[in-house]
XYZ file of C-alpha atoms in Angstrom:
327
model
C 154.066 91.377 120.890
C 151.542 92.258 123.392
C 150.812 96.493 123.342
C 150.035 97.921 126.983
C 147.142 100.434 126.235
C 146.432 101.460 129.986
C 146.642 100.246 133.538
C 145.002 100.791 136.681
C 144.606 99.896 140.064
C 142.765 99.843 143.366
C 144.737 99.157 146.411
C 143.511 99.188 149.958
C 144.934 101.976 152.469
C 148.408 100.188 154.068
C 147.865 99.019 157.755
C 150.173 97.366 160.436
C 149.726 93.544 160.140
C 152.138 92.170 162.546
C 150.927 88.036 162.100
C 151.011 85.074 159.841
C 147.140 84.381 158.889
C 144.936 86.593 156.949
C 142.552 88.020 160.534
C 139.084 88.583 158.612
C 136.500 85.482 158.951
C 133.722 85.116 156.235
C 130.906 82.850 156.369
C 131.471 81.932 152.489
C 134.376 79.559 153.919
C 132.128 78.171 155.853
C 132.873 74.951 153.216
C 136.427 74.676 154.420
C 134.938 73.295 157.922
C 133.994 70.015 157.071
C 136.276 67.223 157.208
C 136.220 66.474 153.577
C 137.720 69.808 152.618
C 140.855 69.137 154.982
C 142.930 69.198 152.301
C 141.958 72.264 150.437
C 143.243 74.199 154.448
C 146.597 75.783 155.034
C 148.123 73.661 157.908
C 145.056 72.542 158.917
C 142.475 73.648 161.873
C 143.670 75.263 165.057
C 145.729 78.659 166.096
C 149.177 78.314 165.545
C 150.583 77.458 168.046
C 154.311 78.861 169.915
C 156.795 77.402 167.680
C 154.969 77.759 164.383
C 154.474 81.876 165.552
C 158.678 82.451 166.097
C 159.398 80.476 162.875
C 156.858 82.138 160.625
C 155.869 85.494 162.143
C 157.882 88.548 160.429
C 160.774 90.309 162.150
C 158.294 93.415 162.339
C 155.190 94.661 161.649
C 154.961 94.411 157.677
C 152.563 97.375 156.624
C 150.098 95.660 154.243
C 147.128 96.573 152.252
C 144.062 94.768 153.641
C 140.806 95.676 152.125
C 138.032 96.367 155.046
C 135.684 94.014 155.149
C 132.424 94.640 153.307
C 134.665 94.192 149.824
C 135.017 90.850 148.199
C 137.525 91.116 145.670
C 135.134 91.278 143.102
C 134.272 94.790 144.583
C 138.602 95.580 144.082
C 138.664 94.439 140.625
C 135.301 96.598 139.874
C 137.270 99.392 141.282
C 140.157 98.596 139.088
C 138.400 98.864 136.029
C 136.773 101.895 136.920
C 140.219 103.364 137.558
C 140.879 102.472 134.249
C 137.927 103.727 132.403
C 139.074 107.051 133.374
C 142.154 106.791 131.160
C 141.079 105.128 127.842
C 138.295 106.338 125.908
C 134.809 104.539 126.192
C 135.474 103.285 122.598
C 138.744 101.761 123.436
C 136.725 99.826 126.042
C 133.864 98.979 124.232
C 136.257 97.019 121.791
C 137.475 94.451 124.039
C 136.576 91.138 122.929
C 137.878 89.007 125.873
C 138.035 89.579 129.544
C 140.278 87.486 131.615
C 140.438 88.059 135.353
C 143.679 85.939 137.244
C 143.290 85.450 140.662
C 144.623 83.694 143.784
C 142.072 83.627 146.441
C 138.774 82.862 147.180
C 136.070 85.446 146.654
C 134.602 86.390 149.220
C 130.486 85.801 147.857
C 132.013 82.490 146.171
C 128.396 82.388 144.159
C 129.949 85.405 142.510
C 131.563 85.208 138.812
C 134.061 87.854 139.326
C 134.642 88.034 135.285
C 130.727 87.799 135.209
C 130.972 91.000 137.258
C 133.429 92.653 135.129
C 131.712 92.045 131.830
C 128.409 93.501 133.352
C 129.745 96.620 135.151
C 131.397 97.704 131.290
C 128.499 96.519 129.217
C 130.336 94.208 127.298
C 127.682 91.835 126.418
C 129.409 90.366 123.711
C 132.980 89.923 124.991
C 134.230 86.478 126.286
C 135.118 85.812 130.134
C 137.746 84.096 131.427
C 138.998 82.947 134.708
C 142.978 82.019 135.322
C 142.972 80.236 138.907
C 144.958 77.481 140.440
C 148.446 79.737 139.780
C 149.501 80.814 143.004
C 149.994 84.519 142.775
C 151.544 83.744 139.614
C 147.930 83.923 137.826
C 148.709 86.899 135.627
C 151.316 85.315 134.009
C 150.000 82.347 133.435
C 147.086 84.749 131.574
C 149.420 86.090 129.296
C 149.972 82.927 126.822
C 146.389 82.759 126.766
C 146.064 86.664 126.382
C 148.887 86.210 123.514
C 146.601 84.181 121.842
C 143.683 86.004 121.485
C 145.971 88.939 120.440
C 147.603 87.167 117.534
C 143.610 86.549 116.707
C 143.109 90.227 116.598
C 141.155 90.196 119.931
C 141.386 93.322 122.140
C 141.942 91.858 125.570
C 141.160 93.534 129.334
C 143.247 91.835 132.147
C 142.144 91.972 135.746
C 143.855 90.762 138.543
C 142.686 91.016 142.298
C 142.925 89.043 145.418
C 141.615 89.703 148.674
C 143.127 86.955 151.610
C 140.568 85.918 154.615
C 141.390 83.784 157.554
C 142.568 81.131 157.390
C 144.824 81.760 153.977
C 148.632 82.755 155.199
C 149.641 86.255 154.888
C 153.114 85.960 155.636
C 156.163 83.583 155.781
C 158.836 85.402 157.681
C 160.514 88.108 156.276
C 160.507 86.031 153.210
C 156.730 87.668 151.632
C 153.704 89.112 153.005
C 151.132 89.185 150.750
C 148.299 92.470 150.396
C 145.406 92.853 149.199
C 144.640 94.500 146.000
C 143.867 94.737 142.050
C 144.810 96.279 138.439
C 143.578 95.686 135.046
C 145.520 96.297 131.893
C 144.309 96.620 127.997
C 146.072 95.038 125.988
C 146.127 94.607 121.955
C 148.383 94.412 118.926
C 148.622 97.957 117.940
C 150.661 100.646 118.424
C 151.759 103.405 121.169
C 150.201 103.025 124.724
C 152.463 102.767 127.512
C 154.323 99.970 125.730
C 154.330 96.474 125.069
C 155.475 93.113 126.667
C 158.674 91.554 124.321
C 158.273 88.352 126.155
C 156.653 86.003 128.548
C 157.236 82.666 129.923
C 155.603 80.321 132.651
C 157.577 77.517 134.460
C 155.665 74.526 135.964
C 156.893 73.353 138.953
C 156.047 70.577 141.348
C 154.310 71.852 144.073
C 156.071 73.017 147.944
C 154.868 70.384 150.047
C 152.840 71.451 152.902
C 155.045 75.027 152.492
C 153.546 76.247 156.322
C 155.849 73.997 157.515
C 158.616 75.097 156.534
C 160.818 77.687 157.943
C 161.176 80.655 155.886
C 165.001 80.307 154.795
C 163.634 77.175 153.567
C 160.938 77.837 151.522
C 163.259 80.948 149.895
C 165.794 77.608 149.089
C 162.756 75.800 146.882
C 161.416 79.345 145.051
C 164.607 80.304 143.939
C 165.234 77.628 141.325
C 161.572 78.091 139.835
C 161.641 82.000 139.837
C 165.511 81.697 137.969
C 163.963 78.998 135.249
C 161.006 81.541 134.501
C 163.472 84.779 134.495
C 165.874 83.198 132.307
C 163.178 81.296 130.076
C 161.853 85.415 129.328
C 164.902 86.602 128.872
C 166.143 84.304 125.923
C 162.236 84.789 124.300
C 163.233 88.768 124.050
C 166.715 87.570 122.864
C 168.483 90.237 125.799
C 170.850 89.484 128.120
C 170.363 90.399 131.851
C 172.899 93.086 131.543
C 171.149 94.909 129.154
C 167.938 95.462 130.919
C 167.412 98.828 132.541
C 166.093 97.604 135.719
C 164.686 94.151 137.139
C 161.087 95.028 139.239
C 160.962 91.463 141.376
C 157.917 90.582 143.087
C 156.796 91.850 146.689
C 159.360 89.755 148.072
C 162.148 90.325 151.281
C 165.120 91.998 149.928
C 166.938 89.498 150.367
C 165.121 86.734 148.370
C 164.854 89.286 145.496
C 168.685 89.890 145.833
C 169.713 86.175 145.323
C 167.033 86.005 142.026
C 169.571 88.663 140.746
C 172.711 87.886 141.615
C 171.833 84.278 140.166
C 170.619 86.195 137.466
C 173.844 88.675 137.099
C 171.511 91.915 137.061
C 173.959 94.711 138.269
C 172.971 95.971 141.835
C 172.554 99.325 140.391
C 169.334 98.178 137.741
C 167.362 96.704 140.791
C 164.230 98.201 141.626
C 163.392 98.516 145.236
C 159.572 97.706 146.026
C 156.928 98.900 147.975
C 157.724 96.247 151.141
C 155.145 93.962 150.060
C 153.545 91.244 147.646
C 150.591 92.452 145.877
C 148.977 89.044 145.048
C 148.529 88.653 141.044
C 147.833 92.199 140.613
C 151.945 92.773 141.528
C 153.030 92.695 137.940
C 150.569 94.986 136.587
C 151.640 97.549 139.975
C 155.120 97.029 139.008
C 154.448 98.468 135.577
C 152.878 101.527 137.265
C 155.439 102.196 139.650
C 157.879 101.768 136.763
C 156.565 104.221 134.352
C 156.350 106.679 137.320
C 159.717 106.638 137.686
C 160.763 107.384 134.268
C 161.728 111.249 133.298
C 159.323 112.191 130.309
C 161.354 110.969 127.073
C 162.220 108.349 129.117
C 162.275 104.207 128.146
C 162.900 101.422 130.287
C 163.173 97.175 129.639
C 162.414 95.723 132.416
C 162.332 92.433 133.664
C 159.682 91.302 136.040
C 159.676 87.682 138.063
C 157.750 85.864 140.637
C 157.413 82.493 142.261
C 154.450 80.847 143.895
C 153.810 78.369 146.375
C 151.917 76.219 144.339
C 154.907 75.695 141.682
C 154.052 78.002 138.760
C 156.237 81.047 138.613
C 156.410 83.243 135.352
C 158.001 86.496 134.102
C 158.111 88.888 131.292
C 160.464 91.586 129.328
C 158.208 94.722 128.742
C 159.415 97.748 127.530
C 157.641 100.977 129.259
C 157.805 104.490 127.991
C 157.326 107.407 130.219
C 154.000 109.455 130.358
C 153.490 112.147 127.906
């Protein structure tokens, strides 16, 4: 069992974004130019054009957190750890063993070891780095069997995950998700109190949505569902619970809607769903549903949750934690 010791976060002021593609440019992209790296673009080169714009564009303005650009989102997850050393002790944080940072996007100075960054900025000379990458917004969940692992070892471990999108990355698909900027970190070890601990964790692997800017938004919402559901239920029989007996499901930063049919499929009572925050917080959104969860909770107060998401890339993951209330 993985113990929550703290969690933090630094997220960007909310702003109108009425579009599909992330609007800041950086010359670090400069890579994704060339003809070679054709594959590695969203849709390929161009504006969109008419009838990409009325099948993708959201029904309104979605009000997104979008960092300004002189921060990469090394600078976000630097923030997020500062966040948090205000709430541990320095000796809590000077026991970390491992750091593993999850992420979805480019950074923004791609020379830049984000982890790197994070290991300097605490002094943790001795600790171990990772990077989680090629998950889709699903990153921090895919951390967690690795995070497990170093647990069970007796390793203290500090989890960061940030993402920052730049043109020409999608932002949104419909009124299906729309995807902000933003980071967290989270200590976690094998001891006792903290905010609580996560019961279980699983990670489904998925082919991959086919050229997914194609496809309408209805669509898309048709191919995650299935992969979000196989995760959900995969955590759920791991903490040996039944979906009725959680207090409340937290689903990703999706549309309403989407995160309806995950829980009707799922049989999670209408009453135990846990309206977010309008939009999808990259791979930091698990670690900013745990906040928004525990500051909900009346002091005294427990919760089990269940958390989900799906990305585009075919990994989608999910967890049972149990949160107590702040003291």
């Amino acid at each position: 069992m993985l113990r929550i010791r703290a969690i933090a976060s630094a997220v960007p002021e909310r702003t109108d974004f009425h579009g599909v593609q992330a609007a800041e440019r950086n010359f670090g992209y400069g890579h994704l130019l060339f003809p070679s790296a054709a594959s590695a673009l969203p849709r390929g080169k161009g504006r969109l054009d008419e009838e990409e714009s009325l099948r993708l564009m959201p029904g309104s303005p979605a009000a997104l957190p979008v960092a300004e650009a002189k921060l990469s989102h090394a600078d976000l997850a630097l923030q997020a750890v500062a966040a948090l050393r205000e709430q541990v002790a320095a000796e809590e944080l000077a026991a970390v063993t491992h750091i593993v940072v999850a992420s979805a996007s480019l950074n923004q100075r791609i020379n830049e070891s984000v982890a790197g960054r994070v290991q300097h900025a605490l002094g943790l000379d001795d600790a171990l780095p990772f990077a989680v990458g090629q998950s889709g917004t699903a990153g921090a969940y895919n951390a967690l069997p690795l995070v497990d692992a170093l647990v069970r070892l007796g390793g203290r471990v500090l989890l960061v995950a940030t993402d920052k999108w730049l043109y020409p990355f999608f932002r949104a698909w419909g009124d299906l998700v729309a995807y902000g900027d933003g980071a967290a970190a989270m200590l976690l070890d094998g001891g006792e109190g903290g905010w609580g601990a996560i019961e279980s964790h699983a990670v489904h692997y998925g082919e991959a949505i086919a050229n997914p800017w194609a496809l309408a938004p209805d669509r898309l919402a048709d191919q995650l569902l299935p992969r979000a559901l196989a995760a959900a239920r995969a955590a759920l029989d791991k903490a040996r619970i039944r979906p009725s007996d959680i207090d409340c499901m937290l689903p990703a930063g999706f549309g309403p809607a989407f995160a309806a049919r995950v829980a009707d499929e799922l049989g999670v009572a209408p009453e135990r769903r846990m309206a977010r925050a309008g939009s999808h917080l990259s791979n930091a959104d698990p670690l900013l549903a745990l906040m928004e969860l525990r500051a909900s909770l009346r002091p005294g107060q427990q919760a089990a949750a269940l958390l989900w998401d799906a990305a585009l890339c075919g990994v989608s993951g999910a967890v049972v934690a149990r949160i107590s209330a702040a003291t």
